[in-house]
Amino acid sequence: MEGEKVVAELLQSPMTLDYILATSAMAEKIKPLTSGISVKEVTEKNYAKISSLSTPPGIAALIKIPETKSFAAAKGRTWALALDGIRDPGNLGTIIRIADWYGIKEIFCSEDCVDLYNPKVLSATMGSFIRVSVVYTDLKKVITVIGLPALAFVMDGQDLNEVSLPYKGLIVIGNESKGISEGLKELCDYKVKITRLGAAESLNAAIATAIACERLVNR
Amino acid sequence: MEGEKVVAELLQSPMTLDYILATSAMAEKIKPLTSGISVKEVTEKNYAKISSLSTPPGIAALIKIPETKSFAAAKGRTWALALDGIRDPGNLGTIIRIADWYGIKEIFCSEDCVDLYNPKVLSATMGSFIRVSVVYTDLKKVITVIGLPALAFVMDGQDLNEVSLPYKGLIVIGNESKGISEGLKELCDYKVKITRLGAAESLNAAIATAIACERLVNR
């Protein structure tokens, strides 16, 4: 991960850092946080060569990918997200950021979702990947054992304004063009749609997630 | 604009089309809609050469950019958007799609917003640019003469849950990193923030717009 802010966040998170690569100016700046971590200094010119950004920030951390967590029933869960086939890296990253904004700690992804460690996903999370657990697993299993009502967001569901909504649950969001897969949809307790007042045919998956969280979690 | 769906929508819209470029199969398919419009046929191979998409759809329309509309006071307006310095094409396109979903007909953009006719903007609208008027102008003037209360979405405003919200207004959204410019913010009647329940520092401009519309327009 590149950038002063995200590296500072990583240093204060439970993530394991292999080492930090930094220009001498950046190494000095981040020094109060780096005790016990190897910091390799590089010249600005060399940093620019390995940077993936057009304005090289001069600092990057190599993080260890945590072991894949498996789904476990947990006490006290209120809201969680289930993502079925989200393929666009920007969408997944933005959804992680939204979850973090609303205090949602857990996202379950179907196995065909884009990988969390895709650089575009990590970058779109704006650092939120540190605080949100993302588990790739069988969503049918999650719905069956999580012990929360599952709310499928679909185009042909009941209007959100006309449903008595639960105060905790699993928000299920489908693929950008195909929506939620049939077998999964059937397992959901609620099939709801976001109220459309105009003419656009659909909303993108991250936008739909934001509206779902605002309506369900923020009340 | 490329693609069967958007070309069909354009043919049924008030937009002026210069001509359509299509493979013979596509020309045949779209024939019921193209009376009076010049359709130039190309081979699939040649179409692929000029296509900007990895899966060339075989049909494109050259549209005439409408004359710049200027801001005019209008009767019966309920909600409109004002965008201050939105630079990311994906964000602007997505915001136009959100406006169309909520039935908002007018977006006012500051002069430094990304251009509507940037191909990435048009593509992200998913066809909604046909139904939403986008005017580039001085937002201070808009706020002064539009005759609607202006609601600035800012990080340090009053929490949306704690404000008595008006039933019509101008939703003002700021630049992705700098927010709403100072002189503009002062002119707004309300300074509000989206309720944060977790730890993410901010939301992207399109996500903030969606939440603002859901809270203000859908009730």
Coordinates of C-alpha atoms in Angstrom, one line a residue:
Chain A
M1 CA 0.0 0.0 0.0
E2 CA 1.3 3.4 -1.0
G3 CA 0.9 6.8 0.8
E4 CA 1.7 8.4 4.1
K5 CA -1.8 8.2 5.5
V6 CA -2.5 4.6 4.8
V7 CA 1.0 3.5 5.9
A8 CA 0.4 5.4 9.2
E9 CA -3.0 3.7 9.6
L10 CA -1.4 0.3 8.9
L11 CA 1.3 0.8 11.5
Q12 CA -1.4 1.4 14.1
S13 CA -3.6 -1.6 12.9
P14 CA -3.3 -5.3 13.7
M15 CA -2.0 -6.0 10.2
T16 CA 1.5 -7.5 9.8
L17 CA 3.9 -5.4 7.8
D18 CA 6.9 -7.0 6.1
Y19 CA 8.8 -3.7 5.6
I20 CA 8.4 -0.1 4.7
L21 CA 10.0 1.5 1.6
A22 CA 10.5 5.2 2.0
T23 CA 12.5 8.2 0.8
S24 CA 14.7 9.6 3.6
A25 CA 12.3 12.5 4.2
M26 CA 9.3 10.2 4.6
A27 CA 11.3 7.7 6.7
E28 CA 12.1 10.6 9.1
K29 CA 8.5 11.8 9.1
I30 CA 7.0 8.3 10.0
K31 CA 9.8 7.5 12.5
P32 CA 7.6 7.8 15.6
L33 CA 5.4 4.9 14.4
T34 CA 8.0 2.5 13.0
S35 CA 9.7 1.0 16.0
G36 CA 10.3 -2.7 15.3
I37 CA 9.6 -2.4 11.6
S38 CA 12.2 -2.6 8.9
V39 CA 12.4 0.7 7.0
K40 CA 14.3 0.5 3.7
E41 CA 15.4 3.9 2.4
V42 CA 15.3 4.7 -1.4
T43 CA 16.1 7.8 -3.4
E44 CA 13.1 9.8 -4.7
K45 CA 14.1 8.8 -8.2
N46 CA 14.1 5.1 -7.4
Y47 CA 10.9 5.4 -5.5
A48 CA 9.2 7.0 -8.5
K49 CA 10.3 4.0 -10.6
I50 CA 8.4 1.5 -8.5
S51 CA 5.4 3.7 -7.7
S52 CA 2.0 3.0 -9.3
L53 CA 0.9 6.5 -8.7
S54 CA 1.5 9.5 -11.0
T55 CA 2.4 11.6 -8.0
P56 CA 4.7 9.2 -6.1
P57 CA 4.0 9.6 -2.3
G58 CA 7.5 8.4 -1.4
I59 CA 6.3 5.8 1.1
A60 CA 4.9 2.3 0.8
A61 CA 4.4 -0.7 3.1
L62 CA 4.5 -4.3 2.1
I63 CA 1.7 -6.0 4.0
K64 CA 1.3 -9.7 4.7
I65 CA -2.0 -11.0 3.4
P66 CA -3.8 -12.3 6.5
E67 CA -4.8 -15.9 6.5
T68 CA -8.2 -16.4 5.0
K69 CA -10.8 -16.1 7.7
S70 CA -13.7 -18.5 7.6
F71 CA -17.2 -17.7 8.4
A72 CA -18.1 -18.2 12.1
A73 CA -21.3 -17.5 13.9
A74 CA -20.7 -14.5 16.2
K75 CA -22.7 -13.0 19.0
G76 CA -24.0 -9.5 18.9
R77 CA -23.9 -9.0 15.2
T78 CA -26.4 -6.4 14.0
W79 CA -25.6 -5.7 10.3
A80 CA -23.4 -7.4 7.8
L81 CA -23.2 -7.3 4.0
A82 CA -23.3 -10.2 1.6
L83 CA -22.0 -9.5 -2.0
D84 CA -22.9 -11.9 -4.8
G85 CA -20.6 -11.7 -7.8
I86 CA -19.3 -8.1 -7.5
R87 CA -16.7 -7.9 -10.3
D88 CA -15.7 -4.3 -10.5
P89 CA -12.7 -3.5 -8.2
G90 CA -13.9 0.1 -7.7
N91 CA -17.3 -1.1 -6.6
L92 CA -15.9 -3.6 -4.1
G93 CA -13.5 -1.0 -2.7
T94 CA -16.2 1.7 -2.4
I95 CA -18.6 -0.8 -0.7
I96 CA -15.9 -1.6 1.9
R97 CA -15.5 2.2 2.5
I98 CA -19.3 2.5 2.9
A99 CA -19.4 -0.4 5.3
D100 CA -16.7 1.2 7.4
W101 CA -18.7 4.5 7.4
Y102 CA -21.7 2.8 8.8
G103 CA -19.8 0.8 11.3
I104 CA -20.4 -2.6 9.6
K105 CA -17.6 -4.9 10.5
E106 CA -18.2 -7.9 8.2
I107 CA -18.6 -8.4 4.5
F108 CA -19.2 -11.9 3.0
C109 CA -18.3 -12.2 -0.6
S110 CA -19.2 -15.0 -3.0
E111 CA -16.2 -16.8 -4.4
D112 CA -16.6 -15.1 -7.8
C113 CA -16.3 -11.6 -6.4
V114 CA -13.1 -9.6 -7.4
D115 CA -10.2 -10.2 -5.0
L116 CA -9.8 -7.9 -2.0
Y117 CA -6.1 -7.7 -2.6
N118 CA -6.5 -6.3 -6.2
P119 CA -4.7 -3.0 -5.9
K120 CA -7.7 -1.1 -7.4
V121 CA -9.9 -2.6 -4.7
L122 CA -7.5 -1.7 -1.8
S123 CA -7.0 1.8 -3.2
A124 CA -10.8 2.5 -3.5
T125 CA -11.3 1.5 0.1
M126 CA -9.3 4.6 1.2
G127 CA -7.8 2.6 4.1
S128 CA -11.1 1.1 5.2
F129 CA -9.9 -2.5 4.4
I130 CA -8.0 -2.3 7.6
R131 CA -11.2 -2.1 9.7
V132 CA -13.6 -4.3 7.8
S133 CA -13.4 -8.1 7.7
V134 CA -13.9 -9.5 4.2
V135 CA -14.5 -13.3 3.9
Y136 CA -14.9 -15.2 0.7
T137 CA -17.3 -18.0 1.2
D138 CA -20.6 -19.7 0.1
L139 CA -23.3 -17.1 0.7
K140 CA -26.0 -19.8 0.9
K141 CA -24.3 -21.2 3.9
V142 CA -23.9 -17.7 5.5
I143 CA -27.7 -17.0 5.1
T144 CA -28.5 -20.3 6.6
V145 CA -26.4 -20.1 9.7
I146 CA -25.8 -16.4 10.4
G147 CA -29.0 -16.0 12.5
L148 CA -29.9 -12.7 10.9
P149 CA -32.8 -11.9 8.5
A150 CA -31.4 -11.6 5.0
L151 CA -32.6 -8.7 2.9
A152 CA -32.1 -9.2 -0.9
F153 CA -31.9 -5.9 -2.9
V154 CA -33.6 -6.7 -6.2
M155 CA -35.3 -4.8 -9.0
D156 CA -38.6 -6.5 -8.6
G157 CA -38.9 -6.6 -4.8
Q158 CA -41.3 -4.7 -2.4
D159 CA -40.7 -1.0 -2.2
L160 CA -38.5 -0.1 0.8
N161 CA -41.1 2.5 1.7
E162 CA -43.8 -0.1 2.1
V163 CA -42.0 -2.7 4.2
S164 CA -41.6 -2.9 7.9
L165 CA -37.8 -3.2 8.1
P166 CA -35.9 -5.2 10.7
Y167 CA -33.4 -3.6 13.0
K168 CA -30.6 -6.0 12.2
G169 CA -29.9 -8.2 9.2
L170 CA -27.7 -9.3 6.3
I171 CA -27.9 -6.9 3.4
V172 CA -27.5 -8.9 0.2
I173 CA -26.3 -7.0 -3.0
G174 CA -26.0 -8.7 -6.4
N175 CA -23.8 -8.6 -9.4
E176 CA -23.6 -5.3 -11.4
S177 CA -25.7 -6.7 -14.4
K178 CA -27.1 -10.0 -13.3
G179 CA -28.2 -9.1 -9.8
I180 CA -28.5 -11.8 -7.1
S181 CA -28.3 -15.4 -8.3
E182 CA -31.6 -17.2 -8.2
G183 CA -30.8 -19.9 -5.7
L184 CA -29.6 -17.3 -3.2
K185 CA -32.5 -14.9 -3.7
E186 CA -34.9 -17.6 -2.7
L187 CA -33.2 -18.1 0.6
C188 CA -33.6 -14.4 1.6
D189 CA -36.3 -13.4 4.1
Y190 CA -37.0 -10.0 2.4
K191 CA -36.9 -9.0 -1.3
V192 CA -36.8 -5.3 -1.4
K193 CA -36.2 -2.6 -4.0
I194 CA -35.0 1.0 -3.6
T195 CA -37.8 3.5 -4.5
R196 CA -37.4 4.9 -8.0
L197 CA -38.9 8.3 -8.6
G198 CA -37.4 8.9 -12.0
A199 CA -36.4 7.1 -15.2
A200 CA -32.9 5.5 -14.7
E201 CA -33.1 1.8 -15.2
S202 CA -30.8 0.8 -12.3
L203 CA -28.2 2.0 -9.8
N204 CA -24.7 0.8 -9.6
A205 CA -23.9 -1.8 -6.9
A206 CA -22.0 0.6 -4.6
I207 CA -24.7 3.3 -4.8
A208 CA -27.4 0.7 -4.0
T209 CA -25.3 -0.5 -1.0
A210 CA -25.0 3.1 0.3
I211 CA -28.8 3.7 0.1
A212 CA -29.5 0.3 1.7
C213 CA -27.2 1.2 4.6
E214 CA -28.6 4.7 5.0
R215 CA -32.1 3.3 5.2
L216 CA -31.4 0.3 7.3
V217 CA -28.5 1.1 9.6
N218 CA -28.9 4.8 10.2
R219 CA -32.1 5.0 12.1
Chain B
M1 CA -22.2 7.0 -28.1
E2 CA -21.7 3.3 -28.6
G3 CA -24.1 0.5 -27.9
E4 CA -27.5 -0.7 -29.1
K5 CA -29.4 0.4 -26.1
V6 CA -28.1 3.9 -25.8
V7 CA -28.5 4.5 -29.6
A8 CA -32.1 3.3 -29.4
E9 CA -32.7 5.7 -26.4
L10 CA -31.0 8.5 -28.4
L11 CA -33.3 7.9 -31.4
Q12 CA -36.3 8.3 -29.2
S13 CA -35.0 11.4 -27.4
P14 CA -34.9 15.1 -28.4
M15 CA -31.2 14.9 -29.1
T16 CA -30.0 15.6 -32.7
L17 CA -28.1 12.7 -34.3
D18 CA -25.7 13.4 -37.1
Y19 CA -25.5 9.8 -38.3
I20 CA -25.3 6.2 -37.1
L21 CA -22.5 3.9 -37.8
A22 CA -23.5 0.2 -37.7
T23 CA -22.6 -3.3 -38.9
S24 CA -25.2 -4.6 -41.4
A25 CA -26.8 -6.8 -38.7
M26 CA -27.1 -3.9 -36.3
A27 CA -28.4 -1.6 -39.0
E28 CA -31.2 -4.1 -39.7
K29 CA -32.0 -4.5 -36.1
I30 CA -32.4 -0.8 -35.4
K31 CA -34.2 -0.1 -38.7
P32 CA -37.6 0.5 -37.1
L33 CA -36.2 3.5 -35.3
T34 CA -34.0 5.2 -37.9
S35 CA -36.3 6.8 -40.4
G36 CA -34.9 10.1 -41.5
I37 CA -31.4 9.4 -40.0
S38 CA -28.4 8.5 -42.1
V39 CA -27.1 5.1 -41.3
K40 CA -23.6 4.3 -42.6
E41 CA -22.8 0.6 -42.7
V42 CA -19.4 -0.8 -41.8
T43 CA -17.9 -4.2 -41.6
E44 CA -17.5 -5.8 -38.2
K45 CA -13.7 -5.6 -38.6
N46 CA -13.8 -1.9 -39.4
Y47 CA -16.2 -1.2 -36.6
A48 CA -13.9 -2.9 -34.1
K49 CA -11.1 -0.6 -35.3
I50 CA -12.9 2.5 -34.3
S51 CA -14.7 1.1 -31.2
S52 CA -13.5 2.3 -27.8
L53 CA -14.9 -0.9 -26.1
S54 CA -13.2 -4.3 -25.7
T55 CA -16.4 -6.0 -26.9
P56 CA -17.4 -3.7 -29.9
P57 CA -21.2 -3.4 -29.9
G58 CA -21.3 -2.8 -33.7
I59 CA -23.3 0.4 -33.4
A60 CA -22.6 4.0 -32.6
A61 CA -24.3 7.3 -33.0
L62 CA -22.6 10.7 -33.6
I63 CA -24.6 13.2 -31.6
K64 CA -24.7 16.9 -31.9
I65 CA -23.7 18.6 -28.6
P66 CA -26.7 20.8 -27.8
E67 CA -26.1 24.5 -27.4
T68 CA -25.1 25.4 -23.9
K69 CA -28.1 26.1 -21.9
S70 CA -28.0 28.9 -19.5
F71 CA -29.5 29.0 -16.1
A72 CA -33.1 30.3 -15.9
A73 CA -35.4 30.6 -13.1
A74 CA -38.2 28.0 -13.6
K75 CA -41.5 27.5 -11.9
G76 CA -42.4 24.3 -10.1
R77 CA -38.8 23.2 -9.4
T78 CA -38.6 20.9 -6.3
W79 CA -35.1 19.5 -6.2
A80 CA -31.9 20.3 -8.2
L81 CA -28.2 19.5 -7.7
A82 CA -25.3 21.9 -7.6
L83 CA -21.8 20.3 -8.1
D84 CA -18.8 22.3 -7.0
G85 CA -15.6 21.1 -8.7
I86 CA -16.4 17.5 -9.4
R87 CA -13.3 16.3 -11.3
D88 CA -13.7 12.6 -11.6
P89 CA -15.6 11.5 -14.8
G90 CA -17.0 8.4 -13.1
N91 CA -18.3 10.5 -10.2
L92 CA -20.1 13.0 -12.5
G93 CA -21.6 10.2 -14.7
T94 CA -22.8 8.3 -11.7
I95 CA -24.3 11.5 -10.1
I96 CA -26.3 12.1 -13.4
R97 CA -27.6 8.5 -13.2
I98 CA -28.6 9.0 -9.5
A99 CA -30.4 12.3 -10.4
D100 CA -32.3 10.5 -13.1
W101 CA -33.2 7.7 -10.7
Y102 CA -34.7 10.2 -8.2
G103 CA -36.5 12.2 -11.0
I104 CA -34.2 15.3 -10.6
K105 CA -34.1 17.1 -13.9
E106 CA -31.4 19.7 -13.4
I107 CA -27.8 19.7 -12.4
F108 CA -25.8 22.9 -12.1
C109 CA -22.0 22.4 -12.4
S110 CA -19.3 24.9 -11.5
E111 CA -17.1 25.8 -14.5
D112 CA -14.3 23.6 -13.2
C113 CA -16.3 20.4 -13.1
V114 CA -15.2 17.7 -15.6
D115 CA -16.9 18.1 -19.0
L116 CA -20.2 16.3 -19.6
Y117 CA -19.1 15.2 -23.0
N118 CA -16.0 13.4 -21.7
P119 CA -16.6 9.8 -23.0
K120 CA -16.1 8.4 -19.4
V121 CA -18.8 10.7 -18.1
L122 CA -21.3 9.8 -20.8
S123 CA -20.6 6.1 -20.4
A124 CA -21.0 6.2 -16.5
T125 CA -24.5 7.9 -16.9
M126 CA -25.8 4.7 -18.5
G127 CA -28.0 6.8 -20.8
S128 CA -29.3 9.1 -18.1
F129 CA -27.5 12.2 -19.7
I130 CA -30.5 12.2 -22.2
R131 CA -33.0 13.0 -19.5
V132 CA -31.1 15.3 -17.1
S133 CA -30.1 18.9 -18.0
V134 CA -26.5 19.7 -17.0
V135 CA -25.6 23.4 -17.0
Y136 CA -22.1 24.8 -16.4
T137 CA -22.4 28.1 -14.6
D138 CA -21.6 30.3 -11.6
L139 CA -23.0 28.4 -8.6
K140 CA -23.1 31.5 -6.5
K141 CA -25.5 33.1 -9.0
V142 CA -27.7 29.9 -9.0
I143 CA -28.0 29.9 -5.2
T144 CA -28.9 33.5 -5.2
V145 CA -31.6 33.4 -7.8
I146 CA -33.0 29.9 -7.9
G147 CA -35.5 30.5 -5.1
L148 CA -34.9 27.2 -3.4
P149 CA -33.2 26.6 0.0
A150 CA -29.6 25.5 -0.6
L151 CA -28.3 22.5 1.4
A152 CA -24.5 22.2 1.6
F153 CA -23.2 18.7 2.3
V154 CA -20.1 19.2 4.4
M155 CA -18.0 17.3 6.9
D156 CA -18.6 19.7 9.8
G157 CA -22.3 20.4 9.4
Q158 CA -25.3 19.5 11.5
D159 CA -26.2 15.8 11.5
L160 CA -28.9 15.0 9.0
N161 CA -30.8 13.2 11.8
E162 CA -31.0 16.4 13.8
V163 CA -32.2 18.9 11.2
S164 CA -35.7 19.6 10.1
L165 CA -35.3 19.2 6.4
P166 CA -37.1 21.2 3.7
Y167 CA -39.3 19.5 1.1
K168 CA -37.6 21.1 -1.8
G169 CA -34.1 22.5 -2.3
L170 CA -30.8 22.7 -4.0
I171 CA -28.4 19.9 -2.9
V172 CA -24.9 21.2 -3.0
I173 CA -22.0 18.6 -3.3
G174 CA -18.4 19.6 -3.2
N175 CA -15.1 18.5 -4.7
E176 CA -13.8 15.0 -4.0
S177 CA -11.0 16.2 -1.7
K178 CA -11.5 19.9 -1.0
G179 CA -15.3 19.9 -0.5
I180 CA -17.4 23.0 -1.2
S181 CA -15.5 26.2 -1.8
E182 CA -15.6 28.7 1.1
G183 CA -17.5 31.5 -0.6
L184 CA -20.2 29.1 -1.8
K185 CA -20.7 27.3 1.5
E186 CA -21.5 30.6 3.2
L187 CA -24.3 31.3 0.8
C188 CA -26.0 28.0 1.7
D189 CA -29.1 28.0 4.0
Y190 CA -28.3 24.6 5.5
K191 CA -24.9 23.0 6.3
V192 CA -25.5 19.3 6.9
K193 CA -23.5 16.1 7.2
I194 CA -24.4 12.5 6.6
T195 CA -24.5 10.6 9.9
R196 CA -21.3 8.6 10.4
L197 CA -21.7 5.4 12.5
G198 CA -18.2 3.9 11.9
A199 CA -14.7 5.0 11.2
A200 CA -14.2 5.9 7.5
E201 CA -13.1 9.4 7.1
S202 CA -15.3 10.4 4.2
L203 CA -17.5 9.1 1.4
N204 CA -17.0 9.6 -2.3
A205 CA -19.0 12.4 -3.9
A206 CA -21.4 10.1 -5.8
I207 CA -22.1 8.1 -2.7
A208 CA -22.8 11.3 -0.7
T209 CA -25.1 12.5 -3.5
A210 CA -27.1 9.2 -3.4
I211 CA -27.5 9.3 0.4
A212 CA -28.6 13.0 0.2
C213 CA -31.2 12.2 -2.5
E214 CA -32.5 9.2 -0.6
R215 CA -32.9 11.2 2.6
L216 CA -34.3 14.4 1.0
V217 CA -36.2 13.4 -2.2
N218 CA -37.6 10.0 -1.3
R219 CA -40.0 10.8 1.5

